[in-house]
mmCIF file of C-alpha atoms and ligand atoms in Angstrom:
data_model
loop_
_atom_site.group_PDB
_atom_site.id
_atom_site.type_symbol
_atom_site.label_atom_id
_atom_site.label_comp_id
_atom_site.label_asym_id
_atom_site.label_seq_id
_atom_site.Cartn_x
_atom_site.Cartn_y
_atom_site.Cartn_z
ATOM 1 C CA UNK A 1 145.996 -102.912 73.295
ATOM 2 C CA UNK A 2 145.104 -103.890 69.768
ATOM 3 C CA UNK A 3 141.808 -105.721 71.365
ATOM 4 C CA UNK A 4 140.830 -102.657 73.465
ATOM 5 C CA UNK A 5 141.250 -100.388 70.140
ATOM 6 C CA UNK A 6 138.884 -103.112 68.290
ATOM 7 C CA UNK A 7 136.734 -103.043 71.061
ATOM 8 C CA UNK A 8 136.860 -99.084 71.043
ATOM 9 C CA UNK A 9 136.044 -99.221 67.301
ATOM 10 C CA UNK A 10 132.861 -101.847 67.971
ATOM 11 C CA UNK A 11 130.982 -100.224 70.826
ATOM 12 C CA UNK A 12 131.699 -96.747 68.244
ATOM 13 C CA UNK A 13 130.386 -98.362 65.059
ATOM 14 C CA UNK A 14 127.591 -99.918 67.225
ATOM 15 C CA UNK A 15 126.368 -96.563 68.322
ATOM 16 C CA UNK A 16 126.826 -94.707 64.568
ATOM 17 C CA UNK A 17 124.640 -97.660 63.419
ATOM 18 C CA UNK A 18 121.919 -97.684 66.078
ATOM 19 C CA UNK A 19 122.084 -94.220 65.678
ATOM 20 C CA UNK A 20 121.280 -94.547 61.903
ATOM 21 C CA UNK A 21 119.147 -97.668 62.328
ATOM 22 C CA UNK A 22 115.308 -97.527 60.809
ATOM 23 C CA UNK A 23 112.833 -95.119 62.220
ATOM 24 C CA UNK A 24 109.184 -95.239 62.187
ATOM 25 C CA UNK A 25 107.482 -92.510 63.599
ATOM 26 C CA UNK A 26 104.305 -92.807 64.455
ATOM 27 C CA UNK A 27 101.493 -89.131 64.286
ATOM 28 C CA UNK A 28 98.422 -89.183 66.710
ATOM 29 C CA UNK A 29 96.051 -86.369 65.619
ATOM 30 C CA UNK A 30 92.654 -86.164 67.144
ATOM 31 C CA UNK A 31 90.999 -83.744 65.121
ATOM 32 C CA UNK A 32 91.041 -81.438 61.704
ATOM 33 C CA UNK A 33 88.976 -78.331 62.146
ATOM 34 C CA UNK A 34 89.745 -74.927 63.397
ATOM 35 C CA UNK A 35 87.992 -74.258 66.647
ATOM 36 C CA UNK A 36 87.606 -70.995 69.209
ATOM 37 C CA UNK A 37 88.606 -72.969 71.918
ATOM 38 C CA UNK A 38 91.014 -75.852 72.156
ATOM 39 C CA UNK A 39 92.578 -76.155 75.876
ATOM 40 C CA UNK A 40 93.970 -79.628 75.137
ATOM 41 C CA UNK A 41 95.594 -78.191 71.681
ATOM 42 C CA UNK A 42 94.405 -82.033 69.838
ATOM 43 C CA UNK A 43 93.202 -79.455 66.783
ATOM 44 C CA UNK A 44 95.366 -79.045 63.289
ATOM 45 C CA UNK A 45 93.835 -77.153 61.121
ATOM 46 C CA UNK A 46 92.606 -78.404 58.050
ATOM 47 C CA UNK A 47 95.161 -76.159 55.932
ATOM 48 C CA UNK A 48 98.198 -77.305 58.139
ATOM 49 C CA UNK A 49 96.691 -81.002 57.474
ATOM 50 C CA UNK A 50 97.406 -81.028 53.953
ATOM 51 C CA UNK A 51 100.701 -79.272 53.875
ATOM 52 C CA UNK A 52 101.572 -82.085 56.369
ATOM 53 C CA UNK A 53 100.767 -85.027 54.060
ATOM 54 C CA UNK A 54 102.089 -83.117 51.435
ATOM 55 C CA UNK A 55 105.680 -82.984 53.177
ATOM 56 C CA UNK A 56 104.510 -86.872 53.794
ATOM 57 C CA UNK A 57 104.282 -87.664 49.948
ATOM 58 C CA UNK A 58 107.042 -85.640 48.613
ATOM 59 C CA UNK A 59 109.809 -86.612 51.698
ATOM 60 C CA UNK A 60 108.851 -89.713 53.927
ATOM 61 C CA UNK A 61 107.468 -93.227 53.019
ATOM 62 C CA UNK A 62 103.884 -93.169 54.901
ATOM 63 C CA UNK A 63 102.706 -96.204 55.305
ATOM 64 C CA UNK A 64 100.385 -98.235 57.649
ATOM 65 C CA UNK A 65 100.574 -99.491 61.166
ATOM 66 C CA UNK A 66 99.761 -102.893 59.975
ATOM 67 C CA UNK A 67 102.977 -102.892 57.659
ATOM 68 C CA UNK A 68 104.954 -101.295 60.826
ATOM 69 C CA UNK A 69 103.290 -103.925 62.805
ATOM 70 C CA UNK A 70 104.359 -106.995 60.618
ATOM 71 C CA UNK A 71 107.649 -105.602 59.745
ATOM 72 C CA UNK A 72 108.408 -105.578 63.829
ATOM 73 C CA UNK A 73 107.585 -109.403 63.821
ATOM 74 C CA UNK A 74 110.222 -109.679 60.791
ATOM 75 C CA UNK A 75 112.903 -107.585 62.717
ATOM 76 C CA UNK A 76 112.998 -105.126 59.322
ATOM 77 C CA UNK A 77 111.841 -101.711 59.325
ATOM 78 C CA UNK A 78 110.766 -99.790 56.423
ATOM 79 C CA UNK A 79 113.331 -96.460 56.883
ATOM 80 C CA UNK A 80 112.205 -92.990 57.288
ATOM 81 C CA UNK A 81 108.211 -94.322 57.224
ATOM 82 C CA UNK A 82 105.684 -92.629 58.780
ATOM 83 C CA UNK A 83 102.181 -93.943 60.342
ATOM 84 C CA UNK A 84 99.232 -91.594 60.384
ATOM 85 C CA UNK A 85 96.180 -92.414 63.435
ATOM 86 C CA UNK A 86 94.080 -90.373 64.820
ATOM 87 C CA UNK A 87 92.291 -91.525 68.242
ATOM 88 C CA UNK A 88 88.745 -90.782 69.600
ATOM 89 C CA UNK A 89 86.503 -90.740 66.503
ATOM 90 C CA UNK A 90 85.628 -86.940 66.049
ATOM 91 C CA UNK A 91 83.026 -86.449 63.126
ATOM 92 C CA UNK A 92 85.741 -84.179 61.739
ATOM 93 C CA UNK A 93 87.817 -87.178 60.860
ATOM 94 C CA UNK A 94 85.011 -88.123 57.893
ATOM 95 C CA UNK A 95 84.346 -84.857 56.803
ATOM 96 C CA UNK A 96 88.046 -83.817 56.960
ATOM 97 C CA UNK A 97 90.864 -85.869 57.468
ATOM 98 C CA UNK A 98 89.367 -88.387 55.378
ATOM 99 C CA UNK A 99 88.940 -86.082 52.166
ATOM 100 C CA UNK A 100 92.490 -84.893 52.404
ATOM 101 C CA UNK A 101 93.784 -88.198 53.401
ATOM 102 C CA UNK A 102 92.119 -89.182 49.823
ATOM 103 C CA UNK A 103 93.702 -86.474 47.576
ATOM 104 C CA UNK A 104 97.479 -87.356 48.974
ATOM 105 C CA UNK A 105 96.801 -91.038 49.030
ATOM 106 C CA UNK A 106 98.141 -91.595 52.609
ATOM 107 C CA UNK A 107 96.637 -94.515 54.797
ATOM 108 C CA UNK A 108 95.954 -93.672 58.255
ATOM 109 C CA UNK A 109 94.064 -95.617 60.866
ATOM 110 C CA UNK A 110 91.895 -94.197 63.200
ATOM 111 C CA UNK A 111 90.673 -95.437 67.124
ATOM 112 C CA UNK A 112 87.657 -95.249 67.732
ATOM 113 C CA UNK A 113 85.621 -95.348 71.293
ATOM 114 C CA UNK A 114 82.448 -96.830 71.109
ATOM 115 C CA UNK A 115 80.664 -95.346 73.756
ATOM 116 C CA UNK A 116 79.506 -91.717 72.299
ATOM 117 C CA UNK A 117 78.387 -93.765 69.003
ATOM 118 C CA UNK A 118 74.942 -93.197 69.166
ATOM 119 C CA UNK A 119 75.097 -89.238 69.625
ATOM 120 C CA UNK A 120 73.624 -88.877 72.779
ATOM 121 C CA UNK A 121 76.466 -86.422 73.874
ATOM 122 C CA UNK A 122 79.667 -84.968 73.440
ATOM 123 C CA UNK A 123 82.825 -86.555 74.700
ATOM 124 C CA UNK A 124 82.843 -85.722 78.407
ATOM 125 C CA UNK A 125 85.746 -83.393 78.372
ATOM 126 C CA UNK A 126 84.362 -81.613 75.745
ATOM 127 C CA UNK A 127 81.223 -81.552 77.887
ATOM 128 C CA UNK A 128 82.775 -79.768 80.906
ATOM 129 C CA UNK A 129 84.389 -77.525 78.632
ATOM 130 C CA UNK A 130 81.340 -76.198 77.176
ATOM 131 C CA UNK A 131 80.154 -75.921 80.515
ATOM 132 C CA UNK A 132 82.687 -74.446 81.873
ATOM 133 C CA UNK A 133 84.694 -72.356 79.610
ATOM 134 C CA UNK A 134 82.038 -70.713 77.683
ATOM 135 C CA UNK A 135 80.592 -66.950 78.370
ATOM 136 C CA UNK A 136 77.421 -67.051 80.864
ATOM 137 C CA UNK A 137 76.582 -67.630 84.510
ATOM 138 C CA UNK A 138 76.544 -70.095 86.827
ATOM 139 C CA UNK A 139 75.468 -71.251 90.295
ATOM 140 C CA UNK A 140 78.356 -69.466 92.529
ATOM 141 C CA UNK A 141 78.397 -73.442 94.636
ATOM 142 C CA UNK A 142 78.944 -76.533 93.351
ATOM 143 C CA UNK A 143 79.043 -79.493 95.767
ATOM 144 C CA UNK A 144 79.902 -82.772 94.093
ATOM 145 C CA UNK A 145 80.024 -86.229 95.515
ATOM 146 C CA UNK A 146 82.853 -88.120 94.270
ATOM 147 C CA UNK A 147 84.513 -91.661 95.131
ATOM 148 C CA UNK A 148 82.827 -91.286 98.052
ATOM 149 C CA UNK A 149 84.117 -87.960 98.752
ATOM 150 C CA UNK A 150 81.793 -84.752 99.100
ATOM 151 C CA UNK A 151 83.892 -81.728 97.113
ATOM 152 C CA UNK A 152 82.411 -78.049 97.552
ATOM 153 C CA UNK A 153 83.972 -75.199 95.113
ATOM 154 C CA UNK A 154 82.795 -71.369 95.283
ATOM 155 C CA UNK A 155 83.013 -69.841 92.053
ATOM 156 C CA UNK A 156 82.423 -65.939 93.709
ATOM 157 C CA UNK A 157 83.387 -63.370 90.704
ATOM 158 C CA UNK A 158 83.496 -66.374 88.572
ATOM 159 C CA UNK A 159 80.322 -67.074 88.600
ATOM 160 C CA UNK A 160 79.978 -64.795 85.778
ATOM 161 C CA UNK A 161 81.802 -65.181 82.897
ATOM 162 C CA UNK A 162 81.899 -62.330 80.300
ATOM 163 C CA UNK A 163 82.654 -62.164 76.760
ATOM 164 C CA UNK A 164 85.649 -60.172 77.134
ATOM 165 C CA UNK A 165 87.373 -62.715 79.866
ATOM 166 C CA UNK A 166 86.342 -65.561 76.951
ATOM 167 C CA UNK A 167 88.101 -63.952 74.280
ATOM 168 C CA UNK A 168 90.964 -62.514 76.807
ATOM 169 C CA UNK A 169 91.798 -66.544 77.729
ATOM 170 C CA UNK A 170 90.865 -68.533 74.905
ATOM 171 C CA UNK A 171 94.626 -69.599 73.909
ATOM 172 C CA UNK A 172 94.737 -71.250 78.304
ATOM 173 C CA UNK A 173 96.056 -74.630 77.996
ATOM 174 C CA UNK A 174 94.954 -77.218 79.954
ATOM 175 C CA UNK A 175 98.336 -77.989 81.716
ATOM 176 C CA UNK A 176 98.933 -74.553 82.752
ATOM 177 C CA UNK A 177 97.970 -72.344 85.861
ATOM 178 C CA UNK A 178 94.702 -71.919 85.767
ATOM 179 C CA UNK A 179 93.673 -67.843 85.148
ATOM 180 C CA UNK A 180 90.261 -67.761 86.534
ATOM 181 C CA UNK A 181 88.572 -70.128 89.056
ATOM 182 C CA UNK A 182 86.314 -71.315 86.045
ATOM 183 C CA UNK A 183 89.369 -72.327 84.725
ATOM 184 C CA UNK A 184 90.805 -74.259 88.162
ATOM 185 C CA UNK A 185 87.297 -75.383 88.399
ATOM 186 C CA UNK A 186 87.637 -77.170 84.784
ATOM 187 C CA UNK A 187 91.652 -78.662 85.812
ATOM 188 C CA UNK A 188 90.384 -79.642 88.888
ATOM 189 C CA UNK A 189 87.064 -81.795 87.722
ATOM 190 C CA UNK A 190 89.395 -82.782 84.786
ATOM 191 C CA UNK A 191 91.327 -84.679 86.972
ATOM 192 C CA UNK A 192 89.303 -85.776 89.483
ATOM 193 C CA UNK A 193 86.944 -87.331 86.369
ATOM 194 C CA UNK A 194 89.659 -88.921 84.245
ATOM 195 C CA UNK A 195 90.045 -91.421 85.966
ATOM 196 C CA UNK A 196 86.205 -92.947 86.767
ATOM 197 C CA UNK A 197 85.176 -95.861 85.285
ATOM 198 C CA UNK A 198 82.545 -95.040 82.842
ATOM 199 C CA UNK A 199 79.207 -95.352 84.466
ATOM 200 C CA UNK A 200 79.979 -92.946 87.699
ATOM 201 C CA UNK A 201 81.761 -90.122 85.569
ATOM 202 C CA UNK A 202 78.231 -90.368 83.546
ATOM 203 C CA UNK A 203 76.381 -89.818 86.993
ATOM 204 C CA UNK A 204 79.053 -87.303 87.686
ATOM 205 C CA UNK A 205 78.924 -85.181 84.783
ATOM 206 C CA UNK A 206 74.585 -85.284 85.181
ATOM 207 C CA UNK A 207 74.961 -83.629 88.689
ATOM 208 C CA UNK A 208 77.504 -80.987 87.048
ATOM 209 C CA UNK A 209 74.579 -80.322 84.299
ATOM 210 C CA UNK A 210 71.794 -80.492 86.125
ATOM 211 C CA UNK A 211 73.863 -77.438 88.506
ATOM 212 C CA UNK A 212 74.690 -75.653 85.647
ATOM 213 C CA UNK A 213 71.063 -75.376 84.827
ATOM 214 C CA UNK A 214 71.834 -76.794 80.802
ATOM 215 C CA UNK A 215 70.547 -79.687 78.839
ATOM 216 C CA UNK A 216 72.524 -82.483 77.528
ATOM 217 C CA UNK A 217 73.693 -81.206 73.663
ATOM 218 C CA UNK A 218 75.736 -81.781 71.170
ATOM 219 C CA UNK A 219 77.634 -78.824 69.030
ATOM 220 C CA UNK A 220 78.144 -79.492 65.639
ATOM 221 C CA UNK A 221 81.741 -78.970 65.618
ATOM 222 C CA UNK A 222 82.179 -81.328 68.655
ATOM 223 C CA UNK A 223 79.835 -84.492 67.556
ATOM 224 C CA UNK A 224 81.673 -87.995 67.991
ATOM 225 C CA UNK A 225 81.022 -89.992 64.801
ATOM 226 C CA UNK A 226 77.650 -91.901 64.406
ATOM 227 C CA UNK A 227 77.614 -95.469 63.730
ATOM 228 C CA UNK A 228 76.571 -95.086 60.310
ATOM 229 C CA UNK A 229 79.359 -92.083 59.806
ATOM 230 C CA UNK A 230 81.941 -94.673 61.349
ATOM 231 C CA UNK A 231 81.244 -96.875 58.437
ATOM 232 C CA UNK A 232 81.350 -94.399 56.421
ATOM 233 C CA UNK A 233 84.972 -93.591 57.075
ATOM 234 C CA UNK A 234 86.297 -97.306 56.940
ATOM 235 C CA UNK A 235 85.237 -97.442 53.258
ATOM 236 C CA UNK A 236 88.008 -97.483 50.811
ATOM 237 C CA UNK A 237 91.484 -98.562 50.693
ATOM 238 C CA UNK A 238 92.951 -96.180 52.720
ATOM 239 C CA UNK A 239 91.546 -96.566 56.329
ATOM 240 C CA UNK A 240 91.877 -98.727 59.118
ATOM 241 C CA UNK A 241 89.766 -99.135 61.921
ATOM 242 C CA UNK A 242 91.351 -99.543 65.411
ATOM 243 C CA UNK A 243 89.935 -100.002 68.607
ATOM 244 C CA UNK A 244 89.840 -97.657 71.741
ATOM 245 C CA UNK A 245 88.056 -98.930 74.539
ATOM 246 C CA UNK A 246 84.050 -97.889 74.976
ATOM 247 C CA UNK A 247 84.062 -95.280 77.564
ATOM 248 C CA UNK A 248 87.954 -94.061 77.175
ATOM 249 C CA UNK A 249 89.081 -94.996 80.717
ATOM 250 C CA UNK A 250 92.105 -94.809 82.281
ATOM 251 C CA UNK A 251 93.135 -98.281 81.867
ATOM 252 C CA UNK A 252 95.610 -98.223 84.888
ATOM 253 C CA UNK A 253 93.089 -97.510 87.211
ATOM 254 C CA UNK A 254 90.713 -100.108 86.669
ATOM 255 C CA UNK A 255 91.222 -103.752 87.682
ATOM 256 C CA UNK A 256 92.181 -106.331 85.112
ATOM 257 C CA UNK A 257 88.109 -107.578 84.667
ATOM 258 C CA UNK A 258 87.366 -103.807 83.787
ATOM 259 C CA UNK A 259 89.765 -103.609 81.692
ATOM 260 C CA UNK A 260 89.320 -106.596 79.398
ATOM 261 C CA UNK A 261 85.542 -105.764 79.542
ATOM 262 C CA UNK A 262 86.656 -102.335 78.286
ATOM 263 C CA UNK A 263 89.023 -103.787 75.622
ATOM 264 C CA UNK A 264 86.951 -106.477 74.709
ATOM 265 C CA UNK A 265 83.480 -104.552 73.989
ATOM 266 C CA UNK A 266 85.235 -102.084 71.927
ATOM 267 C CA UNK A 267 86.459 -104.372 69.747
ATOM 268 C CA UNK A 268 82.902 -106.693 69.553
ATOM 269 C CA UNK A 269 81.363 -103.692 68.998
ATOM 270 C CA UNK A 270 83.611 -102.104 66.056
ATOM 271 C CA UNK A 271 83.542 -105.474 64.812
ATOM 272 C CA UNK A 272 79.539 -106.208 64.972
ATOM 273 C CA UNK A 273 79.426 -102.621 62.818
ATOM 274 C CA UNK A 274 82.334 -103.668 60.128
ATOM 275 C CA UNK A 275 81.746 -107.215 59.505
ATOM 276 C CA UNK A 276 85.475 -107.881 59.475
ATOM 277 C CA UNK A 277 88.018 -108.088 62.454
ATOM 278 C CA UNK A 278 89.916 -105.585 64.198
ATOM 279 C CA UNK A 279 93.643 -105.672 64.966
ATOM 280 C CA UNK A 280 94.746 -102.324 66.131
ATOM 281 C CA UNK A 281 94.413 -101.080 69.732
ATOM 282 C CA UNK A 282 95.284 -97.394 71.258
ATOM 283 C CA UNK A 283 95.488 -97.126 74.785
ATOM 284 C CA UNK A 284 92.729 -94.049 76.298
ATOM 285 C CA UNK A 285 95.369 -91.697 77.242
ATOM 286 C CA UNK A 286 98.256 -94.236 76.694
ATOM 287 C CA UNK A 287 97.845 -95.408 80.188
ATOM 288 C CA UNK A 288 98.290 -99.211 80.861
ATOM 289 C CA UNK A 289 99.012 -101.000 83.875
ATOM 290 C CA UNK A 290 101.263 -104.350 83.998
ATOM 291 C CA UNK A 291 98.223 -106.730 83.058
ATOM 292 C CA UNK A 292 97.304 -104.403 79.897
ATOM 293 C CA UNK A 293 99.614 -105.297 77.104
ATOM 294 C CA UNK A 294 98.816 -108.922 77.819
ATOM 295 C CA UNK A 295 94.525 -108.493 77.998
ATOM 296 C CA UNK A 296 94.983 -106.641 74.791
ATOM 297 C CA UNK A 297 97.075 -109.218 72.965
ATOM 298 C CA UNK A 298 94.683 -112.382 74.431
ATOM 299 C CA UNK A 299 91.864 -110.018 72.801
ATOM 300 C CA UNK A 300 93.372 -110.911 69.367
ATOM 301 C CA UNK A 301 95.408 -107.531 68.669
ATOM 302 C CA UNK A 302 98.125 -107.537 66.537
ATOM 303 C CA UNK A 303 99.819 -104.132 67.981
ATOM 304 C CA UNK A 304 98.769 -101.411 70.219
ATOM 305 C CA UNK A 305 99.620 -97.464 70.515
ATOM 306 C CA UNK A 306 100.822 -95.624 73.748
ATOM 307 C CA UNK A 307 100.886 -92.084 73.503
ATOM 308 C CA UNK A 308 105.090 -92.215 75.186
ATOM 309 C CA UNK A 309 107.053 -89.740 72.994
ATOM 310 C CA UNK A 310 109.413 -91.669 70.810
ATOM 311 C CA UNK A 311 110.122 -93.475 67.355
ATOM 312 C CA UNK A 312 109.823 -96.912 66.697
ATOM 313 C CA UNK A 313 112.985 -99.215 66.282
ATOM 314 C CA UNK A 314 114.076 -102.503 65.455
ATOM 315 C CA UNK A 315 113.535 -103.277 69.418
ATOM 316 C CA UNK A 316 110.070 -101.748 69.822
ATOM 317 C CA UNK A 317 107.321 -103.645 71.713
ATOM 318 C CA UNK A 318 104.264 -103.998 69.266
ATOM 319 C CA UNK A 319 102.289 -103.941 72.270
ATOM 320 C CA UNK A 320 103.669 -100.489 73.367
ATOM 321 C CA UNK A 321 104.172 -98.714 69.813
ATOM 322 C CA UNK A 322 105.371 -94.835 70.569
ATOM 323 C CA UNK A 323 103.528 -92.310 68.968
ATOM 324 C CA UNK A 324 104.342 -88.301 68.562
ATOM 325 C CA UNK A 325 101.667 -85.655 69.265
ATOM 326 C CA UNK A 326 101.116 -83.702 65.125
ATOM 327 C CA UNK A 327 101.519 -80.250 66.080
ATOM 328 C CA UNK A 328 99.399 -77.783 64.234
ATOM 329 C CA UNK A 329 101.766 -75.920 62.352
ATOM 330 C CA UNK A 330 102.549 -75.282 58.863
ATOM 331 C CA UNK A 331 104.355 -77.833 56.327
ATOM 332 C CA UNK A 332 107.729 -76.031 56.524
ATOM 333 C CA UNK A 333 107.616 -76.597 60.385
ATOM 334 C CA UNK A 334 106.205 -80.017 60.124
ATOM 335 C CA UNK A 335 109.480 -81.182 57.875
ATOM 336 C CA UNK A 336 111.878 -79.390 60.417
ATOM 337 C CA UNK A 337 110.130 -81.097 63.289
ATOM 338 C CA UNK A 338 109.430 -84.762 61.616
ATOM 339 C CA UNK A 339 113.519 -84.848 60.627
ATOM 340 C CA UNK A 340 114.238 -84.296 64.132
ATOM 341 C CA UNK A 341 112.497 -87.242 65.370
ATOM 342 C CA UNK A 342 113.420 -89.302 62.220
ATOM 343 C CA UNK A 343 116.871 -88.657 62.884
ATOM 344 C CA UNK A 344 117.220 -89.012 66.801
HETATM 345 ZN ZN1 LIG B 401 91.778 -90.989 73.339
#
């Protein structure tokens, strides 16, 4: 009786203290700007930004992965901490995030793909957007041959996409129904592109340009960093580089040689331009298949990033480190919303 009561008490005590054990929670941002059109929602603005890392300063314990990373090794969490990254490499993150990163004196390290370094285009996704999503005309048939597969889409009405319609569905996310066949069009190239290795969503996305009638640009608010802009943001105390892949695949897809080559030159490259090593990895979409942890860990990583939901613990894999989308809302929300992950 007296054993079952003890045993009772245990398993109770055990949950109150797992319940109150350390939290980390990771952010991922993407970007700080303010933009008309943001299906994917990866903006915060940068007013919301700083009221964040204000809440940050004056609440939490921010600190970096590294320390997260180590202190997972040691089996001894800092409590209530929070990690800032930021994946992708948006110019934005220099002429932004870093400034108010600066004047709160948070650390924060940002992934970087290596592919769109040398500014000969936007990110594809932001690509099709702009080709897409944007007021104008188009051809009303697109044929596309993909995988091997021949695809044929009729825009009809579509075709023709007015101001009005632009303004009337600029707040359509991504994930939702789409409200126009311009906007099916985009989810359904979206998904079909995704997952290409590098080189045939390149080949991909020319046909899709060269039917749209445009030329390859690059918008000012939508310019990857340049080489010389990447170094520019890993100067100073305060930022760490991380690696994330060259052409942002999705890792799962690709077999294990892809992968590594993936994982591998993004890391050479960041490296080549830094002078110093790199020992933080995000996985492109946080997709990984059973092989990945292990390629990235052979590569010389000491911790990578999914994008799963969740807080780290005590029993967190360094090699699958959670990470919570930053929504872009105000500080007051931000400290409601933080505390409810910090105290899951
Ligand atoms: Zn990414």
């Amino acid at each position: 009786m007296i054993r079952r009561q003890l045993g009772r008490l245990w398993r109770t005590t055990r949950r109150y203290k797992n319940r109150l054990g350390p939290r980390v929670v990771i952010l991922l941002y993407h970007r700080i700007t303010e933009l008309p059109l943001d299906p994917w929602l990866i903006s915060v603005s940068p007013c919301h930004f700083a009221e964040h890392l204000e809440i940050l300063q004056q609440y939490n314990r921010p600190v970096r992965l590294q320390q997260v990373s180590e202190a997972l090794r040691q089996k001894e969490l800092p409590d209530r901490s929070v990690v800032i990254t930021f994946d992708d490499g948006y110019a934005d993150n220099l002429y932004n995030a870093k400034l108010l990163l600066e004047r709160y004196d948070v650390p924060a390290t940002f992934f970087l793909t290596t592919g769109n370094m040398r500014c000969e285009g936007e990110f594809w996704w932001d690509e099709l957007e702009r080709l897409l999503l944007h007021p104008g005309s188009l051809p009303d048939v697109l044929d596309l041959s993909i995988d091997g597969i021949t695809h044929r889409w009729k825009l009809g009405e579509a075709a023709h996409y007015s101001e009005e319609a632009f303004r009337r569905y600029r707040c359509w996310r991504a994930w939702e129904d789409g409200p126009s066949l311009r906007h099916s069009l985009y989810s359904q190239l979206w998904e079909l592109l995704h997952t290409l290795p590098g080189g045939e969503r390149r080949r991909v996305m020319n046909d899709i340009l060269r039917w749209a009638e445009a030329e390859p640009a690059v918008r000012p608010t939508h310019r990857p960093l340049s080489l010389e802009e990447a170094i520019a943001l890993s100067q100073g105390e305060l930022v760490e580089i991380g690696a994330h892949t060259v052409t942002h695949p999705v890792l799962s897809t690709l077999p294990v040689a892809l992968q590594r080559d993936e994982i591998q030159r993004g890391k050479a490259k960041l490296e080549q331009m830094l002078g110093w090593q790199v020992t933080s990895f995000a996985y492109p979409h946080g997709s990984t298949s059973a092989e990945t942890p292990a390629i990235v860990q052979e590569a010389k990583f000491a911790c990578a990033c999914s994008t799963t939901a969740d807080t780290v613990t005590k029993a967190s894999d360094p090699f699958r480190l959670p990470r919570v989308v930053a929504p872009n809302c105000d500080g007051r929300t931000f400290a409601k919303w933080l505390s409810g992950w910090l105290l899951r």
